[in-house]
PDB file of C-alpha atoms and ligand atoms in Angstrom:
ATOM      1  CA  MET E1484     159.538 155.371  96.782  1.00 52.00           C
ATOM      2  CA  ASN E1485     157.294 154.926  93.737  1.00 83.00           C
ATOM      3  CA  GLU E1486     157.539 152.168  91.247  1.00 93.00           C
ATOM      4  CA  LEU E1487     161.069 151.592  88.756  1.00 96.00           C
ATOM      5  CA  HIS E1488     160.893 151.520  85.278  1.00 96.00           C
ATOM      6  CA  SER E1489     162.995 149.268  82.708  1.00 97.00           C
ATOM      7  CA  PRO E1490     164.781 152.180  80.141  1.00 97.00           C
ATOM      8  CA  LEU E1491     165.129 149.488  77.562  1.00 97.00           C
ATOM      9  CA  LEU E1492     161.378 149.093  77.848  1.00 97.00           C
ATOM     10  CA  ALA E1493     160.406 152.605  78.255  1.00 95.00           C
ATOM     11  CA  SER E1494     162.554 153.471  75.043  1.00 94.00           C
ATOM     12  CA  VAL E1495     159.778 151.581  72.712  1.00 92.00           C
ATOM     13  CA  GLY E1496     157.032 152.907  74.295  1.00 93.00           C
ATOM     14  CA  VAL E1497     155.960 149.799  76.632  1.00 95.00           C
ATOM     15  CA  GLY E1498     154.087 150.446  79.540  1.00 96.00           C
ATOM     16  CA  HIS E1499     155.369 148.769  82.670  1.00 97.00           C
ATOM     17  CA  ALA E1500     156.541 148.687  86.310  1.00 98.00           C
ATOM     18  CA  PHE E1501     158.481 147.089  88.503  1.00 98.00           C
ATOM     19  CA  GLY E1502     156.592 147.566  91.754  1.00 96.00           C
ATOM     20  CA  THR E1503     157.988 148.489  95.259  1.00 96.00           C
ATOM     21  CA  ARG E1504     156.272 148.841  98.630  1.00 96.00           C
ATOM     22  CA  ASP E1505     153.837 151.475  98.092  1.00 92.00           C
ATOM     23  CA  ALA E1506     153.262 151.020  94.827  1.00 94.00           C
ATOM     24  CA  ALA E1507     149.640 150.926  93.329  1.00 93.00           C
ATOM     25  CA  PRO E1508     148.449 148.400  91.247  1.00 94.00           C
ATOM     26  CA  PRO E1509     147.355 149.690  87.716  1.00 96.00           C
ATOM     27  CA  PRO E1510     143.442 149.471  86.664  1.00 96.00           C
ATOM     28  CA  GLY E1511     142.514 146.091  84.999  1.00 97.00           C
ATOM     29  CA  ILE E1512     145.495 143.817  86.204  1.00 98.00           C
ATOM     30  CA  ARG E1513     145.608 140.622  85.285  1.00 98.00           C
ATOM     31  CA  ARG E1514     147.801 137.920  87.011  1.00 98.00           C
ATOM     32  CA  PRO E1515     147.837 134.024  87.311  1.00 98.00           C
ATOM     33  CA  ARG E1516     148.106 132.172  90.639  1.00 98.00           C
ATOM     34  CA  GLN E1517     151.587 131.497  91.076  1.00 98.00           C
ATOM     35  CA  ILE E1518     152.852 127.936  92.031  1.00 97.00           C
ATOM     36  CA  HIS E1519     156.387 128.022  90.867  1.00 97.00           C
ATOM     37  CA  GLU E1520     156.806 126.025  87.525  1.00 97.00           C
ATOM     38  CA  ALA E1521     156.430 126.467  84.246  1.00 97.00           C
ATOM     39  CA  ALA E1522     153.292 126.990  82.667  1.00 98.00           C
ATOM     40  CA  VAL E1523     151.844 130.248  80.923  1.00 98.00           C
ATOM     41  CA  VAL E1524     148.452 131.457  80.613  1.00 98.00           C
ATOM     42  CA  ARG E1525     147.459 133.858  77.627  1.00 98.00           C
ATOM     43  CA  VAL E1526     145.443 137.168  78.361  1.00 98.00           C
ATOM     44  CA  THR E1527     143.150 138.010  75.404  1.00 97.00           C
ATOM     45  CA  ASN E1528     140.455 140.285  77.023  1.00 97.00           C
ATOM     46  CA  ALA E1529     139.500 142.450  80.654  1.00 97.00           C
ATOM     47  CA  GLY E1530     138.180 140.191  83.416  1.00 97.00           C
ATOM     48  CA  ALA E1531     139.087 138.915  86.816  1.00 97.00           C
ATOM     49  CA  GLU E1532     142.373 140.129  88.209  1.00 97.00           C
ATOM     50  CA  LEU E1533     143.377 136.523  89.445  1.00 97.00           C
ATOM     51  CA  LEU E1534     143.773 133.580  86.730  1.00 98.00           C
ATOM     52  CA  GLY E1535     144.645 130.148  86.429  1.00 97.00           C
ATOM     53  CA  GLU E1536     148.059 128.665  87.703  1.00 98.00           C
ATOM     54  CA  ALA E1537     150.854 129.665  86.022  1.00 98.00           C
ATOM     55  CA  ASP E1538     154.086 131.681  86.564  1.00 98.00           C
ATOM     56  CA  ALA E1539     154.375 133.057  83.391  1.00 98.00           C
ATOM     57  CA  VAL E1540     151.778 135.083  81.810  1.00 98.00           C
ATOM     58  CA  LEU E1541     151.256 136.739  78.107  1.00 98.00           C
ATOM     59  CA  GLY E1542     149.550 139.882  77.209  1.00 98.00           C
ATOM     60  CA  SER E1543     147.398 140.333  74.064  1.00 96.00           C
ATOM     61  CA  ALA E1544     144.754 142.212  75.054  1.00 96.00           C
ATOM     62  CA  PRO E1545     145.278 146.073  74.091  1.00 95.00           C
ATOM     63  CA  GLY E1546     145.392 148.226  77.109  1.00 96.00           C
ATOM     64  CA  VAL E1547     144.959 145.370  79.698  1.00 97.00           C
ATOM     65  CA  PRO E1548     148.233 144.886  82.013  1.00 98.00           C
ATOM     66  CA  VAL E1549     149.189 141.476  82.793  1.00 98.00           C
ATOM     67  CA  GLY E1550     151.598 141.161  85.785  1.00 98.00           C
ATOM     68  CA  ILE E1551     153.325 138.798  88.269  1.00 98.00           C
ATOM     69  CA  VAL E1552     153.960 139.147  92.157  1.00 98.00           C
ATOM     70  CA  THR E1553     157.489 138.563  94.026  1.00 98.00           C
ATOM     71  CA  ALA E1554     159.243 138.651  97.294  1.00 97.00           C
ATOM     72  CA  ASP E1555     163.091 137.791  96.432  1.00 97.00           C
ATOM     73  CA  CYS E1556     162.007 136.010  93.035  1.00 98.00           C
ATOM     74  CA  VAL E1557     162.918 137.314  89.815  1.00 98.00           C
ATOM     75  CA  PRO E1558     160.430 138.986  87.895  1.00 98.00           C
ATOM     76  CA  VAL E1559     161.387 139.389  83.504  1.00 98.00           C
ATOM     77  CA  LEU E1560     159.047 141.598  81.948  1.00 98.00           C
ATOM     78  CA  LEU E1561     159.257 141.064  77.781  1.00 98.00           C
ATOM     79  CA  SER E1562     157.910 142.615  74.765  1.00 97.00           C
ATOM     80  CA  PRO E1563     158.906 142.718  70.605  1.00 95.00           C
ATOM     81  CA  ARG E1564     159.875 145.686  69.618  1.00 92.00           C
ATOM     82  CA  ALA E1565     156.249 146.802  68.664  1.00 91.00           C
ATOM     83  CA  GLY E1566     154.769 146.080  72.298  1.00 92.00           C
ATOM     84  CA  ASP E1567     151.611 144.507  71.239  1.00 92.00           C
ATOM     85  CA  VAL E1568     151.853 141.757  72.658  1.00 96.00           C
ATOM     86  CA  VAL E1569     153.612 141.222  76.181  1.00 98.00           C
ATOM     87  CA  ALA E1570     154.819 139.146  78.738  1.00 98.00           C
ATOM     88  CA  ALA E1571     155.436 138.792  82.584  1.00 98.00           C
ATOM     89  CA  VAL E1572     157.404 135.601  84.053  1.00 98.00           C
ATOM     90  CA  HIS E1573     157.955 134.857  87.819  1.00 98.00           C
ATOM     91  CA  GLY E1574     161.489 133.446  88.090  1.00 98.00           C
ATOM     92  CA  GLY E1575     161.649 131.654  91.122  1.00 97.00           C
ATOM     93  CA  TRP E1576     164.930 128.917  91.760  1.00 97.00           C
ATOM     94  CA  ARG E1577     161.540 126.167  91.201  1.00 98.00           C
ATOM     95  CA  GLY E1578     160.570 127.943  88.045  1.00 98.00           C
ATOM     96  CA  LEU E1579     163.421 128.424  86.553  1.00 98.00           C
ATOM     97  CA  ALA E1580     164.542 124.973  87.176  1.00 98.00           C
ATOM     98  CA  ALA E1581     161.183 124.307  85.160  1.00 98.00           C
ATOM     99  CA  GLY E1582     162.410 126.584  82.644  1.00 98.00           C
ATOM    100  CA  VAL E1583     159.655 129.054  82.871  1.00 98.00           C
ATOM    101  CA  VAL E1584     161.948 131.922  80.936  1.00 98.00           C
ATOM    102  CA  GLU E1585     162.392 129.790  78.245  1.00 98.00           C
ATOM    103  CA  ALA E1586     158.362 128.955  78.032  1.00 98.00           C
ATOM    104  CA  GLY E1587     157.442 132.357  78.422  1.00 98.00           C
ATOM    105  CA  VAL E1588     159.725 133.572  75.338  1.00 98.00           C
ATOM    106  CA  ALA E1589     158.822 130.331  73.681  1.00 97.00           C
ATOM    107  CA  ALA E1590     154.611 131.420  74.042  1.00 97.00           C
ATOM    108  CA  LEU E1591     156.165 135.076  73.284  1.00 96.00           C
ATOM    109  CA  ARG E1592     157.692 134.250  69.624  1.00 95.00           C
ATOM    110  CA  ARG E1593     154.724 132.576  69.064  1.00 96.00           C
ATOM    111  CA  GLU E1594     152.283 135.307  69.179  1.00 94.00           C
ATOM    112  CA  SER E1595     155.054 137.586  67.606  1.00 92.00           C
ATOM    113  CA  PRO E1596     156.984 135.280  65.011  1.00 92.00           C
ATOM    114  CA  GLY E1597     160.478 137.356  63.875  1.00 90.00           C
ATOM    115  CA  SER E1598     160.154 140.106  65.633  1.00 92.00           C
ATOM    116  CA  GLU E1599     163.465 141.129  68.355  1.00 95.00           C
ATOM    117  CA  ILE E1600     162.516 140.500  71.812  1.00 97.00           C
ATOM    118  CA  LEU E1601     163.569 142.787  74.908  1.00 97.00           C
ATOM    119  CA  ALA E1602     163.681 141.793  78.734  1.00 98.00           C
ATOM    120  CA  ALA E1603     164.050 143.987  81.367  1.00 98.00           C
ATOM    121  CA  ILE E1604     164.817 142.059  84.444  1.00 98.00           C
ATOM    122  CA  GLY E1605     163.785 144.007  87.814  1.00 98.00           C
ATOM    123  CA  PRO E1606     164.244 144.239  91.659  1.00 98.00           C
ATOM    124  CA  ARG E1607     165.138 140.228  92.935  1.00 98.00           C
ATOM    125  CA  VAL E1608     167.718 139.031  95.975  1.00 98.00           C
ATOM    126  CA  GLY E1609     171.036 139.682  95.199  1.00 97.00           C
ATOM    127  CA  PRO E1610     173.834 136.779  95.382  1.00 97.00           C
ATOM    128  CA  CYS E1611     175.255 139.198  98.634  1.00 97.00           C
ATOM    129  CA  CYS E1612     172.003 137.571 100.559  1.00 97.00           C
ATOM    130  CA  TYR E1613     170.899 134.783  98.390  1.00 98.00           C
ATOM    131  CA  GLU E1614     172.345 130.814 100.020  1.00 98.00           C
ATOM    132  CA  VAL E1615     171.584 128.393  99.147  1.00 98.00           C
ATOM    133  CA  ASP E1616     171.767 124.676  99.418  1.00 97.00           C
ATOM    134  CA  ALA E1617     172.866 121.240  97.025  1.00 96.00           C
ATOM    135  CA  PRO E1618     169.377 120.570  96.427  1.00 96.00           C
ATOM    136  CA  VAL E1619     168.424 124.075  94.267  1.00 97.00           C
ATOM    137  CA  LEU E1620     171.899 123.736  92.752  1.00 97.00           C
ATOM    138  CA  ASP E1621     171.540 120.281  91.750  1.00 96.00           C
ATOM    139  CA  ALA E1622     168.087 121.328  89.964  1.00 97.00           C
ATOM    140  CA  LEU E1623     169.340 124.318  88.329  1.00 97.00           C
ATOM    141  CA  GLU E1624     172.294 122.804  86.893  1.00 96.00           C
ATOM    142  CA  HIS E1625     170.856 120.464  83.822  1.00 94.00           C
ATOM    143  CA  ARG E1626     169.502 123.688  82.390  1.00 93.00           C
ATOM    144  CA  ASP E1627     172.839 125.488  81.685  1.00 95.00           C
ATOM    145  CA  PRO E1628     175.742 124.392  83.883  1.00 97.00           C
ATOM    146  CA  ALA E1629     178.075 126.989  82.911  1.00 97.00           C
ATOM    147  CA  ALA E1630     175.661 129.627  83.312  1.00 97.00           C
ATOM    148  CA  LEU E1631     174.888 128.197  87.210  1.00 97.00           C
ATOM    149  CA  ALA E1632     178.794 128.103  87.393  1.00 97.00           C
ATOM    150  CA  ALA E1633     178.767 131.721  86.490  1.00 98.00           C
ATOM    151  CA  ALA E1634     176.356 132.507  88.866  1.00 98.00           C
ATOM    152  CA  THR E1635     177.526 130.850  92.058  1.00 98.00           C
ATOM    153  CA  THR E1636     180.352 131.607  94.488  1.00 97.00           C
ATOM    154  CA  PRO E1637     181.079 128.722  97.384  1.00 96.00           C
ATOM    155  CA  SER E1638     179.784 129.755 101.097  1.00 96.00           C
ATOM    156  CA  ARG E1639     179.587 126.790 103.490  1.00 94.00           C
ATOM    157  CA  SER E1640     180.338 123.455 102.523  1.00 94.00           C
ATOM    158  CA  GLY E1641     177.172 122.206 100.283  1.00 93.00           C
ATOM    159  CA  HIS E1642     176.215 125.714  99.856  1.00 97.00           C
ATOM    160  CA  ALA E1643     176.441 128.635  97.739  1.00 98.00           C
ATOM    161  CA  TRP E1644     175.610 132.319  97.218  1.00 98.00           C
ATOM    162  CA  LEU E1645     173.482 132.603  93.688  1.00 98.00           C
ATOM    163  CA  ASP E1646     172.872 135.044  91.734  1.00 98.00           C
ATOM    164  CA  LEU E1647     169.244 134.418  90.323  1.00 97.00           C
ATOM    165  CA  GLY E1648     169.297 137.597  88.323  1.00 98.00           C
ATOM    166  CA  ALA E1649     172.140 136.170  86.438  1.00 97.00           C
ATOM    167  CA  VAL E1650     170.595 132.872  85.682  1.00 98.00           C
ATOM    168  CA  SER E1651     167.198 134.321  84.537  1.00 98.00           C
ATOM    169  CA  GLU E1652     169.264 136.241  82.172  1.00 98.00           C
ATOM    170  CA  ALA E1653     171.170 133.333  80.962  1.00 98.00           C
ATOM    171  CA  ALA E1654     167.958 131.605  80.458  1.00 98.00           C
ATOM    172  CA  LEU E1655     167.056 134.934  77.938  1.00 98.00           C
ATOM    173  CA  ARG E1656     169.775 134.771  76.068  1.00 97.00           C
ATOM    174  CA  ARG E1657     169.578 130.947  75.497  1.00 96.00           C
ATOM    175  CA  SER E1658     166.392 131.771  74.244  1.00 97.00           C
ATOM    176  CA  GLY E1659     167.727 134.002  72.164  1.00 95.00           C
ATOM    177  CA  VAL E1660     166.223 137.614  73.588  1.00 97.00           C
ATOM    178  CA  GLU E1661     168.616 140.343  71.839  1.00 88.00           C
ATOM    179  CA  GLN E1662     168.765 142.820  74.294  1.00 97.00           C
ATOM    180  CA  VAL E1663     168.239 142.255  77.946  1.00 98.00           C
ATOM    181  CA  GLU E1664     168.627 144.883  80.547  1.00 98.00           C
ATOM    182  CA  LEU E1665     169.131 144.323  84.441  1.00 97.00           C
ATOM    183  CA  LEU E1666     168.218 146.533  87.241  1.00 95.00           C
ATOM    184  CA  ALA E1667     171.356 147.618  88.881  1.00 87.00           C
ATOM    185  CA  GLU E1668     171.402 147.892  92.923  1.00 80.00           C
ATOM    186  CA  VAL E1669     168.411 146.644  93.789  1.00 91.00           C
ATOM    187  CA  CYS E1670     168.623 143.447  96.373  1.00 97.00           C
ATOM    188  CA  THR E1671     165.129 143.273  97.876  1.00 98.00           C
ATOM    189  CA  ALA E1672     166.444 141.600 101.097  1.00 98.00           C
ATOM    190  CA  CYS E1673     169.260 144.610 101.380  1.00 97.00           C
ATOM    191  CA  ASP E1674     166.549 147.005 100.741  1.00 97.00           C
ATOM    192  CA  THR E1675     163.292 146.428 102.525  1.00 97.00           C
ATOM    193  CA  ASP E1676     162.523 150.039 103.277  1.00 96.00           C
ATOM    194  CA  ARG E1677     161.854 149.858  99.553  1.00 96.00           C
ATOM    195  CA  PHE E1678     160.883 145.899  98.616  1.00 97.00           C
ATOM    196  CA  TYR E1679     159.038 143.291 100.326  1.00 98.00           C
ATOM    197  CA  SER E1680     161.638 140.173 101.151  1.00 98.00           C
ATOM    198  CA  VAL E1681     160.890 136.698 101.783  1.00 97.00           C
ATOM    199  CA  ARG E1682     164.185 135.926 103.056  1.00 96.00           C
ATOM    200  CA  ALA E1683     164.657 139.438 105.220  1.00 97.00           C
ATOM    201  CA  GLU E1684     161.013 139.204 106.522  1.00 97.00           C
ATOM    202  CA  GLY E1685     159.875 135.975 106.291  1.00 97.00           C
ATOM    203  CA  PRO E1686     156.798 134.067 104.074  1.00 95.00           C
ATOM    204  CA  GLU E1687     154.055 136.294 105.525  1.00 96.00           C
ATOM    205  CA  THR E1688     155.709 139.805 104.130  1.00 97.00           C
ATOM    206  CA  GLY E1689     153.989 141.358 101.442  1.00 97.00           C
ATOM    207  CA  ARG E1690     154.605 141.000  97.661  1.00 97.00           C
ATOM    208  CA  LEU E1691     156.016 143.018  94.815  1.00 97.00           C
ATOM    209  CA  LEU E1692     153.672 143.358  91.553  1.00 98.00           C
ATOM    210  CA  HIS E1693     155.374 144.099  88.675  1.00 98.00           C
ATOM    211  CA  TRP E1694     153.361 144.980  85.272  1.00 98.00           C
ATOM    212  CA  VAL E1695     153.408 145.471  81.672  1.00 98.00           C
ATOM    213  CA  ARG E1696     150.761 146.413  78.822  1.00 98.00           C
ATOM    214  CA  PRO E1697     150.256 145.919  75.550  1.00 96.00           C
ATOM    215  CA  ASP E1698     149.972 148.857  73.490  1.00 86.00           C
ATOM    216  CA  PRO E1699     146.741 149.763  71.919  1.00 64.00           C
ATOM    217  CA  SER E1700     148.353 151.717  69.318  1.00 62.00           C
ATOM    218  CA  SER E1701     150.528 149.071  67.973  1.00 49.00           C
ATOM    219  CA  SER E1702     148.141 146.622  67.459  1.00 43.00           C
TER     220      SER E1702
HETATM  221 ZN1   ZN A2919     171.592 141.835  99.227  1.00 91.30          ZN
END
């Protein structure tokens, strides 16, 4: 099955894709070495695929796609309506606890002040398959206790099922992102025919590449 697209981002003409197992990377893709933190790296020109360490990447070079990889974590692609500067964010629980979504949105706003920002949340592990323990919940709680409570369902003692997509959406809304779209029915662990999943397949599985590209005609 080929890559997935966000109707919201497509509606404003922003080139992008959420990867599946079979999807081919776009030519010229640039992406950070991901370390589950909240740093943002900015791409202003074409160059080598791998950038420095970061978990959000801002792209402002016309026609040069920027991306991140995941295998259960949450991919978020962002663009202002004009599409002249874009961002991709890797949201695992550690990065979300560190504020990576907020950092990515803030960086985008500095590049495109006053613009309406659109965000799409792609394939990620669903609450059906993502049971976490107290240290994970404790790390996330300080960001937004109410949003975390709404995203969790108690399971065994000291554990809960966690909806990382909902946690990411709450972070986008808190950051003032005007439009947020969650791709539905895309649990990476439930559907390993289409997606790579660390939970379902172990850490050595592949990674899905998700990318977004600033539009040359918009800049
Ligand atoms: Zn699932």
